[in-house]
PDB file of C-alpha atoms in Angstrom:
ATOM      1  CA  UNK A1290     -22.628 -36.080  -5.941  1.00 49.00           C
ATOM      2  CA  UNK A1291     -20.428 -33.814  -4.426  1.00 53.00           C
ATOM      3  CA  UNK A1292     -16.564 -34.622  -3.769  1.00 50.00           C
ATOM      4  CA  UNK A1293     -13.914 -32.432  -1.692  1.00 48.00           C
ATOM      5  CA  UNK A1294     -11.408 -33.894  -1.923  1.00 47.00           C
ATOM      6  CA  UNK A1295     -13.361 -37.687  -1.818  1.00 50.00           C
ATOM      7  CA  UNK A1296     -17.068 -38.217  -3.669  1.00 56.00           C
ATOM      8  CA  UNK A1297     -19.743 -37.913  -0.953  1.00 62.00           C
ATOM      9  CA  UNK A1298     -23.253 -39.559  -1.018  1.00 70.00           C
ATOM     10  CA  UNK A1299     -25.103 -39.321  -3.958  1.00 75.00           C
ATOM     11  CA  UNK A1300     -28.131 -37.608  -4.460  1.00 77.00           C
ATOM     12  CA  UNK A1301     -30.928 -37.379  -7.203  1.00 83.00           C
ATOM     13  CA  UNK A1302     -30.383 -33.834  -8.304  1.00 84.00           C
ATOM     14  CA  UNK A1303     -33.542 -34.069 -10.587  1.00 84.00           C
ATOM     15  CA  UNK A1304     -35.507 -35.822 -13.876  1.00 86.00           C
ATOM     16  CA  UNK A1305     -35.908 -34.512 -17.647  1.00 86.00           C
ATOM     17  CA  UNK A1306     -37.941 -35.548 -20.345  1.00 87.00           C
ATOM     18  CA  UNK A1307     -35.587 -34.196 -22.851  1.00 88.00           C
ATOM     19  CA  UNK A1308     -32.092 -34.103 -23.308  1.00 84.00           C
ATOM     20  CA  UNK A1309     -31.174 -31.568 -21.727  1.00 85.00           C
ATOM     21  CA  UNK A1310     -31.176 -30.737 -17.111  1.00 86.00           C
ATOM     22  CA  UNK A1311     -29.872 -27.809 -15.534  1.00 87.00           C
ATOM     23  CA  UNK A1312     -28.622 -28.165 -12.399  1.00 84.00           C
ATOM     24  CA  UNK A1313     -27.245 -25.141 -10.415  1.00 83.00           C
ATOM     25  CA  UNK A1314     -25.363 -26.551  -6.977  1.00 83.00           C
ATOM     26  CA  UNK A1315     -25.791 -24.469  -4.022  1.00 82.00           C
ATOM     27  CA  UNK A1316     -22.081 -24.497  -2.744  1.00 84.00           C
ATOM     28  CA  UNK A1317     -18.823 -24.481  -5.124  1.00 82.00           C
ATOM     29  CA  UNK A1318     -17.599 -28.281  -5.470  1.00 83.00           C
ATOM     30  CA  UNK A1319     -16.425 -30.419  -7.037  1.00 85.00           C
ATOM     31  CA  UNK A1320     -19.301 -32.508  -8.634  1.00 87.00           C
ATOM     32  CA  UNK A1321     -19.318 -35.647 -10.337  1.00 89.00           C
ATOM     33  CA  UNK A1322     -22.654 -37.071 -12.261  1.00 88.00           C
ATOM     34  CA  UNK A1323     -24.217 -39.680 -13.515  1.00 89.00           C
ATOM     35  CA  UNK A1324     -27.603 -40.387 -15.195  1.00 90.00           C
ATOM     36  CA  UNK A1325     -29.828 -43.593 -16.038  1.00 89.00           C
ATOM     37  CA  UNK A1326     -32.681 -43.979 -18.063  1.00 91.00           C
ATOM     38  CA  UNK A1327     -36.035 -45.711 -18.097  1.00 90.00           C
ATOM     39  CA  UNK A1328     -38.059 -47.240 -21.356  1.00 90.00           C
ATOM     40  CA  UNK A1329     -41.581 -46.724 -21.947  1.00 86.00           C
ATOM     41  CA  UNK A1330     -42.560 -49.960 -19.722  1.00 90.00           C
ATOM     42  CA  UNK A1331     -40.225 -48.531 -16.912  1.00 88.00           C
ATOM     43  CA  UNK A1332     -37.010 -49.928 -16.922  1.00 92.00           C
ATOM     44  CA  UNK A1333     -34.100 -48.450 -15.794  1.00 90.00           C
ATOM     45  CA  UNK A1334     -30.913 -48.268 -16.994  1.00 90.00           C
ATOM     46  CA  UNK A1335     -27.683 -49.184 -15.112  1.00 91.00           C
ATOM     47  CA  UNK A1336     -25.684 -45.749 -14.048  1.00 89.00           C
ATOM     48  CA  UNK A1337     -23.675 -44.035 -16.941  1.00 88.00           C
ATOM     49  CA  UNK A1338     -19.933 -43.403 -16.415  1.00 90.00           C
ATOM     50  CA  UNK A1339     -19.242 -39.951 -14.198  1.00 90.00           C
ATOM     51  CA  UNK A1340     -18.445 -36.685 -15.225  1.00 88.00           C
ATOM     52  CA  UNK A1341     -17.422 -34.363 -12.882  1.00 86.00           C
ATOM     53  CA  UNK A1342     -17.852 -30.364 -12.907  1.00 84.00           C
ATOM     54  CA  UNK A1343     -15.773 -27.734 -10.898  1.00 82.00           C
ATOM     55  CA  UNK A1344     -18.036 -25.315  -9.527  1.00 82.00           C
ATOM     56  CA  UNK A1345     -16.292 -22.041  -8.469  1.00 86.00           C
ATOM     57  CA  UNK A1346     -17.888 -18.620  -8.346  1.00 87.00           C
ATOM     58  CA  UNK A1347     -15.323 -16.849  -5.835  1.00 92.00           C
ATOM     59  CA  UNK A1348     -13.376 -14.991  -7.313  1.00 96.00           C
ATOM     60  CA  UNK A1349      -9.622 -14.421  -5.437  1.00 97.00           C
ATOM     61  CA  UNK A1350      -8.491 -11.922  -2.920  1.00 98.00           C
ATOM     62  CA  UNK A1351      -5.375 -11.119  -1.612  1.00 98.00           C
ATOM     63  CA  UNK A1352      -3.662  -9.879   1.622  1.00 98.00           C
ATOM     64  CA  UNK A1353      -0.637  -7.417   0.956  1.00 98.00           C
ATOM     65  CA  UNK A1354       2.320  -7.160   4.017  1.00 98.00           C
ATOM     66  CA  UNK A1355       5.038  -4.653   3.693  1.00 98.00           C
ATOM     67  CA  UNK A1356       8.137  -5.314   5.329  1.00 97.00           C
ATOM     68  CA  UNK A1357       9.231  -2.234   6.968  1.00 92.00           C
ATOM     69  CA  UNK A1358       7.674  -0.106  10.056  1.00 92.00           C
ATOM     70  CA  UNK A1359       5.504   2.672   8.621  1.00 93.00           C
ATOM     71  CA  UNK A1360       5.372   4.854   7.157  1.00 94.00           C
ATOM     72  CA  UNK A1361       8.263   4.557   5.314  1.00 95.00           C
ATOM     73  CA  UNK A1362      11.113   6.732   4.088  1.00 93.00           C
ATOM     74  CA  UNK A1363      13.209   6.053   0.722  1.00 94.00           C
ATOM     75  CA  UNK A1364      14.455   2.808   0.450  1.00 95.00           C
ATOM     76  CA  UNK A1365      13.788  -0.773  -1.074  1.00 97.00           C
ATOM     77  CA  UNK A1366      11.220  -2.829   1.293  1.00 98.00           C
ATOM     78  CA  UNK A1367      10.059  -6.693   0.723  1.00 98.00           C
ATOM     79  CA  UNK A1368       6.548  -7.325  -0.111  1.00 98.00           C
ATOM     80  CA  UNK A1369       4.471 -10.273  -0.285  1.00 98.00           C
ATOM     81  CA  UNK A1370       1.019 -10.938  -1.760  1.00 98.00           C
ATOM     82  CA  UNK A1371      -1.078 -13.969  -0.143  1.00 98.00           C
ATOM     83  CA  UNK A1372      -3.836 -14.631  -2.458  1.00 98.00           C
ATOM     84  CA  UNK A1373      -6.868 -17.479  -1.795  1.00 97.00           C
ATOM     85  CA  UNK A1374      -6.484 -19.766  -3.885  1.00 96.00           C
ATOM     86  CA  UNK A1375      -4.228 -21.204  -6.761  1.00 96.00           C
ATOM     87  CA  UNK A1376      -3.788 -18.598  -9.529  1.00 97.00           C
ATOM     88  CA  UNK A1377      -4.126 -19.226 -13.507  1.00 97.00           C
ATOM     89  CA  UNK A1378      -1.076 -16.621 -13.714  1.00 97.00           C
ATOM     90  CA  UNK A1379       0.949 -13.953 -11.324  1.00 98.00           C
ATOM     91  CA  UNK A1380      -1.057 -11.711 -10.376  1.00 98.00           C
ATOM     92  CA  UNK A1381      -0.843  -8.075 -10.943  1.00 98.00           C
ATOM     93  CA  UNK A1382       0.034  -5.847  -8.257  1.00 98.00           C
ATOM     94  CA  UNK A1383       0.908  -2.055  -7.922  1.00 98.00           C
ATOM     95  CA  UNK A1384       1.689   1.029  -5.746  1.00 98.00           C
ATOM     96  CA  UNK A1385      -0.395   4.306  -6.263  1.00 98.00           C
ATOM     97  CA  UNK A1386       1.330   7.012  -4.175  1.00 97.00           C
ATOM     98  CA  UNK A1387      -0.252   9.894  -3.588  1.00 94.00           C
ATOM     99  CA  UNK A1388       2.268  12.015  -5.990  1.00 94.00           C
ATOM    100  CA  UNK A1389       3.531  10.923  -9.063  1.00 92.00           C
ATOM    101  CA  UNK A1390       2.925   7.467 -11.242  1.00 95.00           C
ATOM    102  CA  UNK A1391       1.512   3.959  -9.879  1.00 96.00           C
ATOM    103  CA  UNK A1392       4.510   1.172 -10.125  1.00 97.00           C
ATOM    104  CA  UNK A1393       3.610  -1.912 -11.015  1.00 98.00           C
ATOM    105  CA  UNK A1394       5.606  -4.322  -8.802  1.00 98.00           C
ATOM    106  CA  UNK A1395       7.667  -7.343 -10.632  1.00 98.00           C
ATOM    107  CA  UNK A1396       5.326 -10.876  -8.746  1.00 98.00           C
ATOM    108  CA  UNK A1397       7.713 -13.786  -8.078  1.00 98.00           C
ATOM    109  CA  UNK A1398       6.064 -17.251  -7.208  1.00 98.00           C
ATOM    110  CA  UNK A1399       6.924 -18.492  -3.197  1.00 98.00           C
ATOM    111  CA  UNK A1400       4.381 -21.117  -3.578  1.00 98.00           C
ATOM    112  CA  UNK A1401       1.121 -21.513  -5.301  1.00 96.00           C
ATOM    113  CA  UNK A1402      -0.489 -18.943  -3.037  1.00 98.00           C
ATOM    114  CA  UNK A1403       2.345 -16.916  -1.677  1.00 98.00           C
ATOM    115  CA  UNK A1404       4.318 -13.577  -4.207  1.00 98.00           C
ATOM    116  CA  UNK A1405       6.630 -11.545  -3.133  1.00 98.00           C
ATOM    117  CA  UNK A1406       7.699  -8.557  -4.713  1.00 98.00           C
ATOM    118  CA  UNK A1407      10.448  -5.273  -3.860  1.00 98.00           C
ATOM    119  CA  UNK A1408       8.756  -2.085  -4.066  1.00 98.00           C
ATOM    120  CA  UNK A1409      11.619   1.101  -3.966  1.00 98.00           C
ATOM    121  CA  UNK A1410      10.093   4.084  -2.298  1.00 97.00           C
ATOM    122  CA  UNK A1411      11.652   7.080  -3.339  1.00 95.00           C
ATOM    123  CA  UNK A1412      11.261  11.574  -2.618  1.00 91.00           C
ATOM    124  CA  UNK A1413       9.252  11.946  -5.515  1.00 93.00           C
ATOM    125  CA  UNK A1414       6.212   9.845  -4.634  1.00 95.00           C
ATOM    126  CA  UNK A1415       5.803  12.462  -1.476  1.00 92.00           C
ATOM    127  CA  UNK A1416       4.533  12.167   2.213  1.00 91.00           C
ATOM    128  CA  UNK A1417       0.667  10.435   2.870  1.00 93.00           C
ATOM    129  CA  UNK A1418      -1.289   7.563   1.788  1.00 97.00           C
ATOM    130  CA  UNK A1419      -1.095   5.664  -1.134  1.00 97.00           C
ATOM    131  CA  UNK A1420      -3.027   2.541  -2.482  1.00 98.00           C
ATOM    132  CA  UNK A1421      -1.895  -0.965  -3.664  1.00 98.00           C
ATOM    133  CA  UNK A1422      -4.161  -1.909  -6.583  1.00 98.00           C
ATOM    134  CA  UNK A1423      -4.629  -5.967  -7.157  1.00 98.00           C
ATOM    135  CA  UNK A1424      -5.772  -7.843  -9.855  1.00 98.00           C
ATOM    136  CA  UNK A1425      -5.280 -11.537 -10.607  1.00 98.00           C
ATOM    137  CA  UNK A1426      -8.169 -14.805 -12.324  1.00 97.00           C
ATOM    138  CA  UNK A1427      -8.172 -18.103 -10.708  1.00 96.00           C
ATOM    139  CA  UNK A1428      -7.833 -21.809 -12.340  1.00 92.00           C
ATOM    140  CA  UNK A1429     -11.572 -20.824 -13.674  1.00 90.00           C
ATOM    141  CA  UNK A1430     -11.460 -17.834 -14.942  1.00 93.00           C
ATOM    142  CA  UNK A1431     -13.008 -15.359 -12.032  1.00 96.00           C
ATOM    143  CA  UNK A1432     -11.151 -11.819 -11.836  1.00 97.00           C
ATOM    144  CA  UNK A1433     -11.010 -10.737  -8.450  1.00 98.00           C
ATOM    145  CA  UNK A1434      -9.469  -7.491  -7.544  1.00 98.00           C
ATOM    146  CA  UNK A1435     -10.292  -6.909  -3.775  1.00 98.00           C
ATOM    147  CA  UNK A1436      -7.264  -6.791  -1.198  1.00 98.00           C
ATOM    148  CA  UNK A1437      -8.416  -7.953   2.505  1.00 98.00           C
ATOM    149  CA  UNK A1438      -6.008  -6.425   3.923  1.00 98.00           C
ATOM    150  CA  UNK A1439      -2.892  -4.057   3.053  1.00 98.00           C
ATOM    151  CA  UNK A1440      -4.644  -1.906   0.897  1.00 98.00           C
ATOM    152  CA  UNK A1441      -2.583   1.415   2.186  1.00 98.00           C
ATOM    153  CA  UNK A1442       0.646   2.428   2.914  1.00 98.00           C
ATOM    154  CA  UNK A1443       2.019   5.688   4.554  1.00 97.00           C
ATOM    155  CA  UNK A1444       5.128   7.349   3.402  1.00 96.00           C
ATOM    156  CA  UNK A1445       7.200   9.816   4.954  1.00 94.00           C
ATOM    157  CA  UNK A1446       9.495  10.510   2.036  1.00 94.00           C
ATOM    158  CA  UNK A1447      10.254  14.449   2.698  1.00 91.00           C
ATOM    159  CA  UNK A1448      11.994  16.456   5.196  1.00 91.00           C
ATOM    160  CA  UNK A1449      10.667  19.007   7.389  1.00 93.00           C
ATOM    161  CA  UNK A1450       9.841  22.431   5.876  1.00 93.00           C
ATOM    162  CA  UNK A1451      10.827  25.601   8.161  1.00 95.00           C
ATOM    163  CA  UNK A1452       9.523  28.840   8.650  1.00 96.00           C
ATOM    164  CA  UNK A1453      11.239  31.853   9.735  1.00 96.00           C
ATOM    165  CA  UNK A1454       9.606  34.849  11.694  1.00 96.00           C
ATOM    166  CA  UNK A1455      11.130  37.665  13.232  1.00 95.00           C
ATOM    167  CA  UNK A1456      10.192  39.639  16.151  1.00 95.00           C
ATOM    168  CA  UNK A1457      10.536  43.016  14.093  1.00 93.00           C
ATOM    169  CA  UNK A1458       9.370  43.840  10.714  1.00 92.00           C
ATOM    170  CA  UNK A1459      11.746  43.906   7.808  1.00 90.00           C
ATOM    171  CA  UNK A1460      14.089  46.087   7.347  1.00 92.00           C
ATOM    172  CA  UNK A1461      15.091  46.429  11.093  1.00 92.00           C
ATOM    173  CA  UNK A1462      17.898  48.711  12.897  1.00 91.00           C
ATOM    174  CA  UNK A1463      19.961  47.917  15.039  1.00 93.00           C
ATOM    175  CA  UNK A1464      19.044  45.505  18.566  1.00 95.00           C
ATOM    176  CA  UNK A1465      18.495  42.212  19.326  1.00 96.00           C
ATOM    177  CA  UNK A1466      15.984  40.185  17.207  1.00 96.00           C
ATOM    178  CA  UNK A1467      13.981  37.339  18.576  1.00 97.00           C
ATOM    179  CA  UNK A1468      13.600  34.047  15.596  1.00 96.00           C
ATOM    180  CA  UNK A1469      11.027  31.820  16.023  1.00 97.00           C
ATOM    181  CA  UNK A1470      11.629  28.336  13.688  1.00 97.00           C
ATOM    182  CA  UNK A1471       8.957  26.393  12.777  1.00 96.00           C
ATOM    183  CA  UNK A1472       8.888  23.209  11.332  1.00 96.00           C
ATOM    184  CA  UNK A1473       6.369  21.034   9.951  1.00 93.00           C
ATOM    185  CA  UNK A1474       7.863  17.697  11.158  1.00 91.00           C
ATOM    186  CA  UNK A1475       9.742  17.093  14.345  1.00 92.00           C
ATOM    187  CA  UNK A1476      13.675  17.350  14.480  1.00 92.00           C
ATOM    188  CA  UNK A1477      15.863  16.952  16.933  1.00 87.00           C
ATOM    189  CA  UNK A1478      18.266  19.494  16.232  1.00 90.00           C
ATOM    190  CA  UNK A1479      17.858  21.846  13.131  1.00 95.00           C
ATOM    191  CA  UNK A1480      20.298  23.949  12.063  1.00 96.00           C
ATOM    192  CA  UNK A1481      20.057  27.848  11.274  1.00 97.00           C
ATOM    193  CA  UNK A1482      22.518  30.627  10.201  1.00 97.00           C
ATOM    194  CA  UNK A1483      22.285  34.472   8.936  1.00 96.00           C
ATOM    195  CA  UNK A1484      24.953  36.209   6.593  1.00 95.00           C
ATOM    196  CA  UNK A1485      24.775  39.784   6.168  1.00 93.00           C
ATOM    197  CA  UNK A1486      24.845  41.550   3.531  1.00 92.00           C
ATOM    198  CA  UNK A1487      28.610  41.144   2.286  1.00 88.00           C
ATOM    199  CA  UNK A1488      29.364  39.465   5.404  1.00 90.00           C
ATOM    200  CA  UNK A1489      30.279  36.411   6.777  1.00 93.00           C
ATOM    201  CA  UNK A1490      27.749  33.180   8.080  1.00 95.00           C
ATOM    202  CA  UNK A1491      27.249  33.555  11.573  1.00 95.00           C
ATOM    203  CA  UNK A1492      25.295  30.474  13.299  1.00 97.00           C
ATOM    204  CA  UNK A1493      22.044  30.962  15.808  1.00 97.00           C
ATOM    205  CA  UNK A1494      22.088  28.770  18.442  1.00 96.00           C
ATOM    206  CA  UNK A1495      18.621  27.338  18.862  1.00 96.00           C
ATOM    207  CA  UNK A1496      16.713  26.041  22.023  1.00 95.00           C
ATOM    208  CA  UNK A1497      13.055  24.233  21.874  1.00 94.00           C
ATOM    209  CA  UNK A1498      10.335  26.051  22.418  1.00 93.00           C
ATOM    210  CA  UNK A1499       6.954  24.935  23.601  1.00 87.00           C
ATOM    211  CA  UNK A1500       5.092  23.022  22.906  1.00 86.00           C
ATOM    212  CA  UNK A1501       8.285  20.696  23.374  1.00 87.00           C
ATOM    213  CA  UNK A1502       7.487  18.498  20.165  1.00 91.00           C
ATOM    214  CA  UNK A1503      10.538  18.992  17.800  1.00 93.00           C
ATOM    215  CA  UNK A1504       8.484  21.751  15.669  1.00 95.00           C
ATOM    216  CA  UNK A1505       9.157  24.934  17.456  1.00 96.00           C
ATOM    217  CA  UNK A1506      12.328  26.073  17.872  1.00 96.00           C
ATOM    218  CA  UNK A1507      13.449  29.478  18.913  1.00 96.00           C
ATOM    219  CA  UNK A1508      16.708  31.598  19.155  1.00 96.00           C
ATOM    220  CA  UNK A1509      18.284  35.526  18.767  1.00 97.00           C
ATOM    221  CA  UNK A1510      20.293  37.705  16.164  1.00 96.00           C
ATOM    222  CA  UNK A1511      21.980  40.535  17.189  1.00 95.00           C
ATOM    223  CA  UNK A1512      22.084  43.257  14.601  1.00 94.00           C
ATOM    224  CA  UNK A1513      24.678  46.261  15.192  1.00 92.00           C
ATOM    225  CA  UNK A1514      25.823  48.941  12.830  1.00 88.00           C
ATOM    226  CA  UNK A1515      28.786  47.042  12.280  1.00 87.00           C
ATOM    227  CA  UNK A1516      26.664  44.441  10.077  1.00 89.00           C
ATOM    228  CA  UNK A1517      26.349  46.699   7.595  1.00 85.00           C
ATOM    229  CA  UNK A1518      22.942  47.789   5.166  1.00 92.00           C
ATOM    230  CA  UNK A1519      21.520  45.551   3.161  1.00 92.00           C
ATOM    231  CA  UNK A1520      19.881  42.410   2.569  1.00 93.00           C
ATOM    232  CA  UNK A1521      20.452  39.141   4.956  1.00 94.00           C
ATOM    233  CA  UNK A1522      20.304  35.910   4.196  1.00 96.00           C
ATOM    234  CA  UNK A1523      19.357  32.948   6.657  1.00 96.00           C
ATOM    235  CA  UNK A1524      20.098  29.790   6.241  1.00 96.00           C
ATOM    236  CA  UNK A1525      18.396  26.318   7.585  1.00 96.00           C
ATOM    237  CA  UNK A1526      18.492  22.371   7.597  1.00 96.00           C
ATOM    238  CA  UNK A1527      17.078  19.825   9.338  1.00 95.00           C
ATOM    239  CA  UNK A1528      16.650  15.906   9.502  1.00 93.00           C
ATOM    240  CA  UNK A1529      13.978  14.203  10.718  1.00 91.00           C
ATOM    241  CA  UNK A1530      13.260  11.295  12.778  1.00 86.00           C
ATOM    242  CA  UNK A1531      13.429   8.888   9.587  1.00 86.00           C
ATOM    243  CA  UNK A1532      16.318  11.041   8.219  1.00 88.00           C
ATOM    244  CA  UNK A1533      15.123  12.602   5.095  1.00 91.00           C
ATOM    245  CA  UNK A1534      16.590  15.933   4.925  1.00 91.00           C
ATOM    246  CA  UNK A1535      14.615  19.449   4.578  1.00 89.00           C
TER     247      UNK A1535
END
């Protein structure tokens, strides 16, 4: 008869000849049994003490939630595993990102079904998608490695990259030179300078440029025969909206 958490009503689950009976229960349970017995003029026996069998054939999951607002940039964030049932040991749980090595994530015990963990995001696992890979056996035995939920994570972990085009090709005389600045991630106010050849920095002031999304920035140099022959150099730096620097 099946019991969860109390014995229900008992059943005949079946008669053997030998001493042996197989009995495979539809649901998991827990079950508890009991057999009698009958001579060869058909008697029966009173009922045999119980035995009882845990039937489980799930095998865990768990739910990952990050505590942060993604995707995130370098830093130390709070993370907790929920798994389904009671575990035979912590669970294993770690962070593929989508450069450099998987960390494996140090599981502390809130409660029976309930781990939290710190995972430190840093530059060098780059910008995109990474993975949380689980693992962990119930009280049985069953290895279950599926996550229902918080399998991904986005990182933002870089600053924008710029690039520089001029109005006139390299090397150019003397006039006033358009720059157009473009980023790959929006900022909010980059930062560019030129110094000539054996001269001094000089900043160019920039001014957005459309489409007005934080990418495309625009602004002029003016080149005179006072700058001098020779190669320039230009400068640039930006933050972004997390802060990470270019």
């Amino acid at each position: 008869m099946p019991g969860a958490p109390a014995p229900g009503a008992a059943f005949r689950v079946g008669t053997t000849t030998t001493a042996f009976f197989v009995n495979a229960p539809a649901a998991d349970d827990l079950y508890f049994y009991a057999v009698t017995a009958r001579d060869g003029a058909g008697n029966e026996s009173p009922l045999s003490d119980q035995v009882y069998v845990l039937v489980d054939r799930n095998a865990p999951t768990g739910a990952v939630n990050v505590a942060g607002v993604v995707p995130l940039g370098p830093g130390t964030y709070a993370i907790t595993l929920t798994v389904s049932e009671t575990l035979s040991q912590a669970p294993v749980l770690a962070f593929a990102p989508s450069e450099g090595s998987p960390v494996a994530l140090d599981m502390l015990p809130l409660t029976s079904t309930v781990w939290r963990a710190t995972l430190t995001v840093t530059s060098g696992m780059g910008d995109g998608v990474g993975n949380f890979v689980f693992s962990a056996r119930d009280l049985i035995g069953n290895l279950g490695t599926v996550l229902t939920s918080g399998t991904v994570l986005a990182l933002d972990t870089r600053g924008p990259v710029g690039t520089l085009s001029l109005s006139r090709p390299s090397p150019v005389s003397s006039g006033t030179i358009a720059l157009s600045l473009s980023l790959d991630d929006a900022a909010s106010a980059p930062s560019l300078s030129w110094t000539p050849n054996g001269g001094s920095s000089q900043t160019v002031t920039l001014a957005e440029a459309a489409p007005l999304n934080g990418r495309n920035w625009e602004g002029t140099i003016t080149v005179s025969t006072a700058t001098g022959d020779g190669q320039a150099v230009f400068a640039y730096s930006a933050l972004d909206a997390r802060g990470n620097p270019s």
